[in-house]
XYZ file of C-alpha atoms in Angstrom:
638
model
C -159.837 81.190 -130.123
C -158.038 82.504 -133.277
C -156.294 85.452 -132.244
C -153.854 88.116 -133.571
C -151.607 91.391 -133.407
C -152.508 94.132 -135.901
C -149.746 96.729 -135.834
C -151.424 99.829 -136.209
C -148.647 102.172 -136.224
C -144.645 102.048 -135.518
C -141.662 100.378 -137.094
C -143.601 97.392 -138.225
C -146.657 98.927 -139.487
C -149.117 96.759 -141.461
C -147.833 94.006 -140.333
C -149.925 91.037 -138.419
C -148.848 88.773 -136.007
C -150.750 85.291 -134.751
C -151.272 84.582 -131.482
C -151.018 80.928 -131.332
C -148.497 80.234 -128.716
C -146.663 82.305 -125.515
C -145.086 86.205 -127.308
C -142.320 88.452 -126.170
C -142.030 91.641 -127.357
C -138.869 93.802 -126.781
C -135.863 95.396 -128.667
C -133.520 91.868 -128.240
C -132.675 89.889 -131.040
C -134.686 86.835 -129.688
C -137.737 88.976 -129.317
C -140.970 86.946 -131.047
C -141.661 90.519 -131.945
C -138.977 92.618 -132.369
C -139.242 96.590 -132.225
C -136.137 98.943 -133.133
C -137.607 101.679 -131.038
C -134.993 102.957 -128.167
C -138.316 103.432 -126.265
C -138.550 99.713 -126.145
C -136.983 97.866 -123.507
C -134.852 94.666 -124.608
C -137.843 92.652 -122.834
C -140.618 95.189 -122.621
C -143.915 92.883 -122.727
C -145.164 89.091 -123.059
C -148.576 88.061 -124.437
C -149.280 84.095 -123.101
C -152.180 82.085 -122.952
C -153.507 81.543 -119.431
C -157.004 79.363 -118.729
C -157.686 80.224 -122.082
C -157.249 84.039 -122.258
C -154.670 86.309 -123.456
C -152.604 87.951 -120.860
C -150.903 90.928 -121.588
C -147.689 91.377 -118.765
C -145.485 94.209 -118.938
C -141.898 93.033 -118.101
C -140.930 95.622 -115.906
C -140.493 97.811 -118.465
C -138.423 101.506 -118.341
C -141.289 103.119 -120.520
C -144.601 101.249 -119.559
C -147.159 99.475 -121.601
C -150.232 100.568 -122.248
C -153.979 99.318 -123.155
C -156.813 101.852 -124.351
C -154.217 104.720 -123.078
C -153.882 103.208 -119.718
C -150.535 101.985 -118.283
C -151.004 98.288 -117.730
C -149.047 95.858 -115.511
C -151.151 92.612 -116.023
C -154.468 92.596 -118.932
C -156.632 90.001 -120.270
C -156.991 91.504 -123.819
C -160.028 91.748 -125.229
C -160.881 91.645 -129.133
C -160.576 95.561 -130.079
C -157.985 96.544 -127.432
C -155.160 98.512 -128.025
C -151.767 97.874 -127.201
C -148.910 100.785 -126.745
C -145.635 99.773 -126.424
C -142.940 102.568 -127.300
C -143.667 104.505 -130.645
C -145.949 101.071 -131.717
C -149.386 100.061 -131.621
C -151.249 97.192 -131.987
C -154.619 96.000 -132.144
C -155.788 93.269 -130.294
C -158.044 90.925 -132.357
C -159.841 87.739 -131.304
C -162.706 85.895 -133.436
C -164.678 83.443 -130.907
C -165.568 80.107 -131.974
C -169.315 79.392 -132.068
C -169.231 77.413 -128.658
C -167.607 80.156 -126.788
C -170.311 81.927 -124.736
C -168.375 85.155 -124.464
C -169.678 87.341 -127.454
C -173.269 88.321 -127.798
C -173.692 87.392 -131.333
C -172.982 83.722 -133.112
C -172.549 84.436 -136.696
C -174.265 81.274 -138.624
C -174.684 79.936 -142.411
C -178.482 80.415 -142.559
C -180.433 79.445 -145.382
C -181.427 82.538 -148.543
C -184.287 84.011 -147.619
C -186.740 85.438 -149.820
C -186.429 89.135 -147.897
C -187.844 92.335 -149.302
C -184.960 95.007 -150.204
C -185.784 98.680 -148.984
C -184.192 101.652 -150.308
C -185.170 104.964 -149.485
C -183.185 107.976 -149.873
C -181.534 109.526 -146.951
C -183.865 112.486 -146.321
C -186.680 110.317 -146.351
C -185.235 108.295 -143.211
C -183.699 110.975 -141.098
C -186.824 112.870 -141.089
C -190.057 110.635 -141.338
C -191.561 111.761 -144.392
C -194.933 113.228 -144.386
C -196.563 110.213 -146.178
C -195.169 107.216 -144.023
C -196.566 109.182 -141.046
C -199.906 109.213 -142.341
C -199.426 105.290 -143.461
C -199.070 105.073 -139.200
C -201.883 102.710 -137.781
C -202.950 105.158 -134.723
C -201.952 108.657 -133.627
C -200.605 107.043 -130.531
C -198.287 104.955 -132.117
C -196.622 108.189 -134.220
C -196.702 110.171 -130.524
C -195.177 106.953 -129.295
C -192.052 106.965 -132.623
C -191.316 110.572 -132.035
C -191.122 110.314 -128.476
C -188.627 107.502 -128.967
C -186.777 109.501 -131.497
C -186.373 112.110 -129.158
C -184.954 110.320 -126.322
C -182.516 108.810 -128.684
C -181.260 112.424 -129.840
C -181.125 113.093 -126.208
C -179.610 110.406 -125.841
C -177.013 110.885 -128.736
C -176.193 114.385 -127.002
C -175.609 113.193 -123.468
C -173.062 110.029 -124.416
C -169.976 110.323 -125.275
C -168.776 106.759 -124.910
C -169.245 104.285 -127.991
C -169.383 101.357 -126.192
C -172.324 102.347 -123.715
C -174.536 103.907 -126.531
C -175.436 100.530 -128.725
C -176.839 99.461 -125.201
C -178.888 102.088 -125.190
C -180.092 102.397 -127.962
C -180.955 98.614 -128.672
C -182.892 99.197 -125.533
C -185.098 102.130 -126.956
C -185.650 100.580 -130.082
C -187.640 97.509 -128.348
C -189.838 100.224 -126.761
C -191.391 101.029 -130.205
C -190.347 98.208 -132.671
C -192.213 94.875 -131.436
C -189.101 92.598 -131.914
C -187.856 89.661 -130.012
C -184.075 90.062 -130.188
C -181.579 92.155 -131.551
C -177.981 93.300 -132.438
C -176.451 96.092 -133.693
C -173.189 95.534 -135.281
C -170.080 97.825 -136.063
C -167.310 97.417 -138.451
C -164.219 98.539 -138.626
C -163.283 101.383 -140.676
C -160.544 99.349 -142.712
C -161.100 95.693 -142.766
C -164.319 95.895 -142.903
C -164.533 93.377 -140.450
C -166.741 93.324 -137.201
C -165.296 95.696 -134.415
C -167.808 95.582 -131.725
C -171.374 94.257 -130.919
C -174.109 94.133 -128.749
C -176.632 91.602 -128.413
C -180.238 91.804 -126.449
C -182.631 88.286 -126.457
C -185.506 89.854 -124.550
C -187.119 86.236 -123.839
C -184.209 84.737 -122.596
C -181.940 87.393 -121.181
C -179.016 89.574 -122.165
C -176.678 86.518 -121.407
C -178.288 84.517 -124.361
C -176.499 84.633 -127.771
C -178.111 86.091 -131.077
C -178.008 84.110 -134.052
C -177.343 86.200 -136.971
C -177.024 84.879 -140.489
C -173.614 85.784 -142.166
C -175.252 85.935 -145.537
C -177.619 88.946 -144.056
C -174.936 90.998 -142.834
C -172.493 90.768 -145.865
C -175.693 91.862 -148.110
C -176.512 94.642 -145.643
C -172.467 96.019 -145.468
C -171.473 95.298 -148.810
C -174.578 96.704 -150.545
C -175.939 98.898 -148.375
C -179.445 97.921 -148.134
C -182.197 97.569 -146.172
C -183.891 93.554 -145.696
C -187.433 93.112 -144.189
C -188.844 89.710 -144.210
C -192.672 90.272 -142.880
C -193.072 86.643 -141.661
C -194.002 84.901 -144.671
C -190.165 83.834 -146.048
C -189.392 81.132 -143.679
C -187.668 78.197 -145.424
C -188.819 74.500 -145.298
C -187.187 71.978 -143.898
C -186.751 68.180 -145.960
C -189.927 66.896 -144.228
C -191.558 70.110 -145.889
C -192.878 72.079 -142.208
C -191.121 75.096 -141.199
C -188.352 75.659 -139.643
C -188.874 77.708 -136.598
C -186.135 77.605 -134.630
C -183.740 79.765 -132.979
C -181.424 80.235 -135.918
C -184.729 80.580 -138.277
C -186.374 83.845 -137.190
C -190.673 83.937 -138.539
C -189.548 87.734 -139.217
C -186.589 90.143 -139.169
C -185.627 93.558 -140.147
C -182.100 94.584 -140.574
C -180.928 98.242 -141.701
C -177.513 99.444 -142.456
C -175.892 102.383 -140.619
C -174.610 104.419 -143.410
C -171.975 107.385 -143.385
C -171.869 109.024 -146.557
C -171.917 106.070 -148.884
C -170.348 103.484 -146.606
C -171.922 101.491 -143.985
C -170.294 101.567 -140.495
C -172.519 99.369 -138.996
C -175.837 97.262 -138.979
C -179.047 96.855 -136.906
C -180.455 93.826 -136.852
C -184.056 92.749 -135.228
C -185.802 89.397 -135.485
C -188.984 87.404 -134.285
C -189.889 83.764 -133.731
C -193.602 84.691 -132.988
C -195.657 84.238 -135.721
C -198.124 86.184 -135.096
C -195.764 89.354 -135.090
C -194.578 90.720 -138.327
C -192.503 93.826 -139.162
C -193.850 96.440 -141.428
C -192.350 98.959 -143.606
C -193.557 101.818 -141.189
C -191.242 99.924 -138.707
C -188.468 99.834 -141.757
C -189.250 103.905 -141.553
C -188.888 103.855 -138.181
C -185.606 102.135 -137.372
C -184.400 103.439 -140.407
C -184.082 107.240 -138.867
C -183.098 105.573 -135.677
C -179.826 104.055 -137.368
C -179.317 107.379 -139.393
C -179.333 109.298 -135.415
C -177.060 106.204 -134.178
C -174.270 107.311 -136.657
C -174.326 110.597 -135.733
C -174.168 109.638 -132.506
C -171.354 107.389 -132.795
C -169.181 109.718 -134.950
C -169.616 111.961 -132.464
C -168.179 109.683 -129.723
C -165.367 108.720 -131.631
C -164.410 112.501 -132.544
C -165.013 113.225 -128.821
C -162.166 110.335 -128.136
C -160.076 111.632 -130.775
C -160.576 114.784 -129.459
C -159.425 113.522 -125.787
C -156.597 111.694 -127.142
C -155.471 114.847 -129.121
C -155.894 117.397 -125.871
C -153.879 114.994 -123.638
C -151.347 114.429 -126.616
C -151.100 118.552 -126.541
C -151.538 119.033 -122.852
C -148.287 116.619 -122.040
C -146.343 118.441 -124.543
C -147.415 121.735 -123.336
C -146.133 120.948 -119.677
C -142.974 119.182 -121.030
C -140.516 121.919 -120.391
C -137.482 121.672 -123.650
C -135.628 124.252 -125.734
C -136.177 122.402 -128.926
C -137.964 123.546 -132.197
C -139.720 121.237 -134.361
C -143.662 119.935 -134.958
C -141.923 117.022 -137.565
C -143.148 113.204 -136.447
C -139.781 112.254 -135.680
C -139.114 115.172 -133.540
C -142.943 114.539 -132.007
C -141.213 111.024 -131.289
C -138.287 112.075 -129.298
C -140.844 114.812 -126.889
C -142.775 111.578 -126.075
C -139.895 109.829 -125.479
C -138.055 112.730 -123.172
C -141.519 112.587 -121.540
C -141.717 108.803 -120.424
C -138.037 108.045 -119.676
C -137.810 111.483 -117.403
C -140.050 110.690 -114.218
C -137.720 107.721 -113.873
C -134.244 108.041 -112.519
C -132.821 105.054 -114.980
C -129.544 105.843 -117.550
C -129.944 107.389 -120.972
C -127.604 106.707 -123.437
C -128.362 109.436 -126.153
C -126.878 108.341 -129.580
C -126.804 110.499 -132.699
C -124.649 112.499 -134.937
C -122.529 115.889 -134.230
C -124.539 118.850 -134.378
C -128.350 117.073 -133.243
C -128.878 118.504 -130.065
C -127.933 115.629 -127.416
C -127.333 118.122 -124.834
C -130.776 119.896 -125.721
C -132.414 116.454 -124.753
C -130.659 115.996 -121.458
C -131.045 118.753 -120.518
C -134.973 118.195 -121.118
C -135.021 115.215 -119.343
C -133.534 116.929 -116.270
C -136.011 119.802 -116.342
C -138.871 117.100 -116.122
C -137.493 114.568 -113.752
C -138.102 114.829 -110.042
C -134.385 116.610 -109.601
C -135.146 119.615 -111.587
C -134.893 121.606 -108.652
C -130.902 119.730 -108.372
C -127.932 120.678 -110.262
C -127.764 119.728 -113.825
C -123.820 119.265 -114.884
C -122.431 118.707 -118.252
C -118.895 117.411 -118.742
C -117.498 116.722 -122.019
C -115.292 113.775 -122.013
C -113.371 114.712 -125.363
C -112.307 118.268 -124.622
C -109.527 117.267 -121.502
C -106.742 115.024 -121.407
C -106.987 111.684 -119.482
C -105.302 113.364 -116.218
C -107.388 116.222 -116.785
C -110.579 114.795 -116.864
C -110.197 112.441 -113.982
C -109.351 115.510 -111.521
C -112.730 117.188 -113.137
C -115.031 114.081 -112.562
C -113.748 112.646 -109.068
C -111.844 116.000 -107.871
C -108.920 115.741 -105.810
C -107.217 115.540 -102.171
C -105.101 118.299 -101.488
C -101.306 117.050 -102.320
C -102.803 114.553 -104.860
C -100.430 116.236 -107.399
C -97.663 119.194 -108.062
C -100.835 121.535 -108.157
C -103.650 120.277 -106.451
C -102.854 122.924 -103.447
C -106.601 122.572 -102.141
C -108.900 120.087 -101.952
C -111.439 119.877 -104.782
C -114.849 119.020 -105.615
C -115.444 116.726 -108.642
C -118.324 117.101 -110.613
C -119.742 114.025 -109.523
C -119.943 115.863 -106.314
C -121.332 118.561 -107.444
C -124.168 117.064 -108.949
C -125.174 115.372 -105.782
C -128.913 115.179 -106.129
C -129.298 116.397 -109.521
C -128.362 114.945 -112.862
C -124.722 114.335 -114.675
C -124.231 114.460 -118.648
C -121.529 112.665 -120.253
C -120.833 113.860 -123.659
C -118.942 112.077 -125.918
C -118.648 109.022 -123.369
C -117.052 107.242 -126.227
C -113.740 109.225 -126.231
C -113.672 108.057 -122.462
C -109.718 106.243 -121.988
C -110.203 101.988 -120.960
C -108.811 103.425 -117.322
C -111.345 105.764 -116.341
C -114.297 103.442 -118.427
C -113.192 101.397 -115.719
C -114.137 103.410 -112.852
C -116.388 105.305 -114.042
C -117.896 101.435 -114.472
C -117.842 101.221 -110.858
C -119.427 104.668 -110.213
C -122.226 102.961 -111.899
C -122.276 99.929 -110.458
C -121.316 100.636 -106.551
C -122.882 104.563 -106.792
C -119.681 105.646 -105.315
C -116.223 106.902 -106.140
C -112.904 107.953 -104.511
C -111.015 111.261 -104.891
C -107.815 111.507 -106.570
C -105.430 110.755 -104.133
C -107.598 109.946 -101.735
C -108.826 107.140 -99.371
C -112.244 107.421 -98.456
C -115.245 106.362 -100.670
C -117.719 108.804 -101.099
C -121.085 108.021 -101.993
C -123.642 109.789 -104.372
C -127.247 110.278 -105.404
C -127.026 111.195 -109.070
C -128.660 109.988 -112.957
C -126.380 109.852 -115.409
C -127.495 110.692 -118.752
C -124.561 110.374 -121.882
C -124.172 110.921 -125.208
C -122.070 109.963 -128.049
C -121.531 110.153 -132.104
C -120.014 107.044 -132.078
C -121.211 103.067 -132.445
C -120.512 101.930 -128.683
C -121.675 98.187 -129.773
C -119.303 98.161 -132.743
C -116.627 99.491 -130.580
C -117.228 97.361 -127.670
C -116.968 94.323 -130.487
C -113.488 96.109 -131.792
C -112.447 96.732 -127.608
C -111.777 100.465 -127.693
C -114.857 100.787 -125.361
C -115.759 98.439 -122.861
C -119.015 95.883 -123.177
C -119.868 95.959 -119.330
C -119.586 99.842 -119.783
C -121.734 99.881 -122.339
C -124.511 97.545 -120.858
C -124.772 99.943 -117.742
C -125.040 102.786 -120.557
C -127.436 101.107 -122.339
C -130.187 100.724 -119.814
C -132.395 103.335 -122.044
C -131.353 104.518 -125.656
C -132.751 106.969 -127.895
C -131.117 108.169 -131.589
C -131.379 111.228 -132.613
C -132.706 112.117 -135.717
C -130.186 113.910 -138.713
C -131.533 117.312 -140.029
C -131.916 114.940 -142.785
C -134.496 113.082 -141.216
C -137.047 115.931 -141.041
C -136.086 118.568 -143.378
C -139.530 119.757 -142.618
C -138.855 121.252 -139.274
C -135.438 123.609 -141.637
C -138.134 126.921 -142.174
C -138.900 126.586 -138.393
C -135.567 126.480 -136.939
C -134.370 129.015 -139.769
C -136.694 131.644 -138.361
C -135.633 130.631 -134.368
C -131.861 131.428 -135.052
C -132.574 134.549 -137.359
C -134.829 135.903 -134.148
C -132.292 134.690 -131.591
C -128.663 136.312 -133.448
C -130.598 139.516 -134.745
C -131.399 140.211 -130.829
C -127.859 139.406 -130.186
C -126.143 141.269 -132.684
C -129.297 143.965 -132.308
C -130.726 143.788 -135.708
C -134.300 144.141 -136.933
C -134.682 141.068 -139.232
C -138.082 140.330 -140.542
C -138.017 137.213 -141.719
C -136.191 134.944 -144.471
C -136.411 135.118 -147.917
C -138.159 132.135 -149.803
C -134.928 132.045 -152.467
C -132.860 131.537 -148.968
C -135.175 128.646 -147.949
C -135.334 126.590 -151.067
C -131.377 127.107 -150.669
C -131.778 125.823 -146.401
C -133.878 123.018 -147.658
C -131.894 121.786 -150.203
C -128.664 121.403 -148.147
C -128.132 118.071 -147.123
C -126.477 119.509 -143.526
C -123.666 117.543 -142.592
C -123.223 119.444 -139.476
C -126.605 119.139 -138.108
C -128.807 121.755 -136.364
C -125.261 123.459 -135.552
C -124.214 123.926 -138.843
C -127.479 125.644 -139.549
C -127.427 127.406 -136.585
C -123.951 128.809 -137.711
C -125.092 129.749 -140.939
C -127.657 131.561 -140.132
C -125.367 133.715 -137.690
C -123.537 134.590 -140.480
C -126.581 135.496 -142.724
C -127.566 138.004 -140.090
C -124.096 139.252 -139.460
C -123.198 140.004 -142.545
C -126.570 140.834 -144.181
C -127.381 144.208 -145.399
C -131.530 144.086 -145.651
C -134.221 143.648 -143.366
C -134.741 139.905 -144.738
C -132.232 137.367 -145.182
C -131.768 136.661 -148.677
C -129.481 133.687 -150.126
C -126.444 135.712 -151.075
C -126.049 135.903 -147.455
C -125.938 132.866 -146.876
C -122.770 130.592 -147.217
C -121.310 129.553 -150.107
C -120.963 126.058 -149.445
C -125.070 125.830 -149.458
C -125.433 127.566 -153.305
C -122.834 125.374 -154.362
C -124.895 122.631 -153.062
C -128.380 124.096 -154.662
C -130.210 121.919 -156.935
C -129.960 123.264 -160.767
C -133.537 124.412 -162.000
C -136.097 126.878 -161.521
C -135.480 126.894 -157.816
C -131.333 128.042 -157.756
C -131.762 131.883 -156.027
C -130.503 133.966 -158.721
C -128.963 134.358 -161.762
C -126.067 135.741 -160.665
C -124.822 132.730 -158.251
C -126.236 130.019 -161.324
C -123.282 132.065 -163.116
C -120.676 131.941 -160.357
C -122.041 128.036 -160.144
C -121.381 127.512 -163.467
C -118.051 128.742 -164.288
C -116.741 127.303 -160.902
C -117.905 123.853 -162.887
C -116.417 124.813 -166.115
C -112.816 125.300 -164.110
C -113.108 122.231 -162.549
C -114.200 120.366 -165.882
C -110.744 121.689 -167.666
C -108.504 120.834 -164.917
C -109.787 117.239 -164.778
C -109.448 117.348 -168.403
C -106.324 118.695 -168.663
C -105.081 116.098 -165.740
C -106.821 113.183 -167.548
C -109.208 112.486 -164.892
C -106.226 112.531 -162.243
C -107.741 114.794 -158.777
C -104.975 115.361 -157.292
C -103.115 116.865 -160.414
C -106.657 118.481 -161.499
C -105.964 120.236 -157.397
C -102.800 121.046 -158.348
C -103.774 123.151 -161.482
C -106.748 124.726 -159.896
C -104.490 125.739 -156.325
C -106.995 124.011 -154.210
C -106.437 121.052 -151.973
C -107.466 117.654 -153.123
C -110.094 117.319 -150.251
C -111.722 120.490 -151.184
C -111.814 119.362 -154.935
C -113.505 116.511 -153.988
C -116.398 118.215 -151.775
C -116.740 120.774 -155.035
C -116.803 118.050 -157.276
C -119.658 115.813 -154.529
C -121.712 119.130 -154.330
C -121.837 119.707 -158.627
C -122.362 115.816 -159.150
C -118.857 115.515 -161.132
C -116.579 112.355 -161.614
C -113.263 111.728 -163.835
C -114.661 109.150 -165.779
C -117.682 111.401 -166.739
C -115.099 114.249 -168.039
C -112.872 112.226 -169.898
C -116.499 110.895 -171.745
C -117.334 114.478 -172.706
C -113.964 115.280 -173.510
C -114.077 112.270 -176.065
């Protein structure tokens, strides 16, 4: 069985992966399919051949792997399936060799046929026009077509599963249409290949295969025609008699499923009895049947898009978070808080100053089973080394000149609940060391004291730093960082999804103008081209901050740009979008100043500083923020 790994979405996207031997799949370097995805665990997942099936076994992973939407521990994959694993999917797809009795249909090299090609326009088929009704042999047999037709659209209206309705329908159709066997065939909406189908030989049983000529169905797709053969086609063999076999049908009748111009799908009906033939009233027929099956089955795959959607909303609704943002990348780290926060497993949170790392801790404590616990935050670079060790393990009383009274560390105090570590990587190589064993044992001792005391916490941390790179340099400890590791996620930079700027812009403006008990109505769109053009090296803070000075020192009931700092308009992007003409002046001559000094210092900065009565540094960020270098002055100059 040829069989391989579509990735539908995630890191990797596009790409394709055979199935020939045993895969793992997992964030570690000697992953067969490797996934930068902190949701991934190092070994989430293996794919190996077993009695000649795929099995699908999640590796005790921290975030689950999924099939169809369900979490999945062991899965024989079947062609269509889809796999979840972190921020990824695949699709599962297997093509059966002929001699596999495991798909319905066996797709064969039959010989041309001399078919008839049918094409009637759409209205025709959907409604049985006036004058193929008439064409009908018997008023019984038209009482008979409608009542079939309205089953189906009963039927259409009562399913909402894709899988179950072929069946059914397949099975109304031979109620009406006097045909032997038959298939109906869908195809997948971008490789055009065959996604699912369903098979019915009425002689020999559901469990016999279909022989379908490849030839039929690539005519029927790619063209999107009709093909009746009456009876009266079949080709000769070399002896010059007939062939009237299985694969060599006396008649058939196969009609495309079309949406809009494209064909989703085939039905396909056939008969070795020669004294049956298929008509064009039966073409009619079928025809409006397959125009109802696509409405039907665009109906059950908006109702599952639908379902997906709702439980997509319904787990972010209930996932409790002070964060603002719709962007995909902050959509990525709610599903994230939302796997990793049932569990009671480490988080190392990575990501620069300023993107909310204690926000998402303090997420993934509201949603864990301690919510109801203490949640305590300690940050590791704000106390000396002495300091800090009497604040996480607390002391005996006597322990030092001060300690007059025993004290509770916060390791005690979070007893049940949840501890966050910020800036972990500031931590000294002594207390890495035990904190190391806090992690390890899940106890500690106080300072200056004896007795080991035991805890129930989670420890989530967070850092700006590269732990790997330092652990590689040894300013932070590998073993330390291992334990860290067990989970990771990065944070995105404001950066990353400048989309989500208007959004936050108007959270802060609310938030300060309560606080400094203002009536602000809103931002001005001069101030957000200016907010969105910022490249914010300080994050969500920085924005935050300026935005508490645009309402603090603001005189109008909208923020405008001139309130905001000066730093962003220096920053603006020349064009139709800078805010006004009066800051493209102040822009402008603060270039022209800084374009004589350089000239007048022959490209030299820190002279150029010197003239100007700036520091070098701040020259620098001027000269980043209006795109200037020395070598370009001393050009113009020349």
């Amino acid at each position: 069985m040829a069989a391989k790994l579509l990735v539908v979405s995630g890191p990797l996207r596009k790409s394709q992966f055979p199935l020939a031997t045993d895969v793992g799949v997992g964030r570690d370097l000697d992953s067969t399919i490797r996934l930068d995805d902190p949701a991934v665990s190092p070994h989430h997942c293996s794919i190996a051949w077993r009695d000649g099936h795929l099995i699908l076994c999640d590796l005790d992973s921290h975030t689950g792997t999924f099939v169809n939407g369900i979490p999945v521990k062991h899965r024989a994959l079947k062609s269509g399936d889809e796999i979840a694993v972190g921020i990824s999917v695949f699709r599962f797809e297997a093509e059966e060799p002929q001699n596999a009795g495991s798909s319905p249909v066996q797709m064969c090299d039959r010989a041309a046929v001399n078919a008839k090609v049918l094409e009637f326009q759409a209205p025709e088929l959907l409604s049985l026009a006036p004058q193929s009704l008439a064409a009908l042999p018997q008023a019984a047999r038209m009482a008979r077509n409608l009542s079939a037709l309205l089953q189906i659209c009963k039927a259409i209206g009562s399913l909402r599963d894709e899988e179950a309705l072929p069946w059914v329908l397949l099975g109304m159709i031979f109620d009406v249409i006097p045909a032997e066997r038959g298939a109906i065939l869908l195809m997948d909406e971008d490789s055009n290949e065959i996604r699912s189908q369903v098979a019915w030989d009425r002689l020999l049983g559901p469990d016999h295969r279909v022989h379908v000529s490849r030839e039929i169905v690539r005519q029927v797709i790619e063209e999107g025609i009709s093909l009746l053969d009456s009876g009266g086609s079949a080709t000769a063999d070399s002896s010059g008699s007939a062939v009237n076999d299985e694969k060599q049908p006396h008649a058939f009748l196969c009609v495309p499923m079309m949406s809009g111009k494209k064909a989703i799908g085939l039905v396909y009906l056939e008969s070795s009895n020669t004294t049956t033939s298929f008509t064009e009233d039966d073409f009619q027929l079928l025809a409006a049947i397959a125009g109802l099956a696509v409405i039907g089955i665009e109906n059950a795959r908006q109702f599952e898009r639908l379902g997906s959607e709702n439980q997509r909303l319904r787990a972010e609704f209930s996932l409790t978070h002070d964060m603002v943002g719709r962007s995909a990348r902050m959509r990525d780290v709610y599903q994230f808080i939302e796997r990793v926060a049932p569990s009671d497993s480490t988080v190392l949170i990575h990501g620069e100053s300023g993107t909310g790392k204690e926000l998402v801790a303090c997420a993934i404590h509201k949603n864990s089973p301690r919510k109801n616990q203490p949640f305590v935050a300690l940050n590791c670079a704000a106390l000396t080394e002495t300091l800090l060790e009497s604040e996480l393990f607390g002391h005996e009383k006597g322990a030092f000149t001060s300690a007059v009274n025993q004290k509770k560390g916060f390791l005690e105090v979070a007893e049940g609940g949840t501890i966050f570590l910020d800036e972990i990587g500031e931590l000294s190589l002594i207390l890495q060391a035990k904190l190391l064993r806090v992690l390890q044992e899940r106890e500690f001792v106080r300072v200056g004291g004896t007795r080991a005391i035991k805890i129930n916490v989670r420890f989530l941390a967070a850092t700006n730093k590269d732990l790997q790179k330092c652990a590689r340099e040894g300013t932070f400890r590998a073993d330390l960082f291992h334990r860290l590791n067990v989970i990771s996620i990065a944070l995105p930079s404001l950066r990353e999804h400048p989309e989500d700027i208007p959004a936050l812009a108007e959270h802060f403006t609310a938030r300060h103008a309560k606080n400094c008990n203002r009536s602000v109505l809103g931002i001005s769109d001069e101030a957000i081209t200016c907010l969105t053009q910022y490249d914010w090296p300080g994050n969500i803070r920085e924005l935050e901050n300026a935005l508490e000075r645009a309402v603090v020192i603001g005189s109008s009931d909208t923020i405008l740009a001139e309130d905001l700092p000066e730093t962003l308009l220096e920053s603006a992007k020349s064009g139709a979008n800078l805010p006004a003409k009066y800051h493209e002046a102040i822009r402008n001559l603060k270039k022209q100043m800084i374009l004589g000094a350089l000239d007048q210092s022959a490209g030299n900065i820190t002279e150029a500083a010197k003239l100007l009565g700036v520091h070098a540094n701040y020259l620098h960020r001027l000269m980043r923020n209006f795109g200037l270098r020395p070598q370009t002055k001393k050009q113009t100059s020349a």
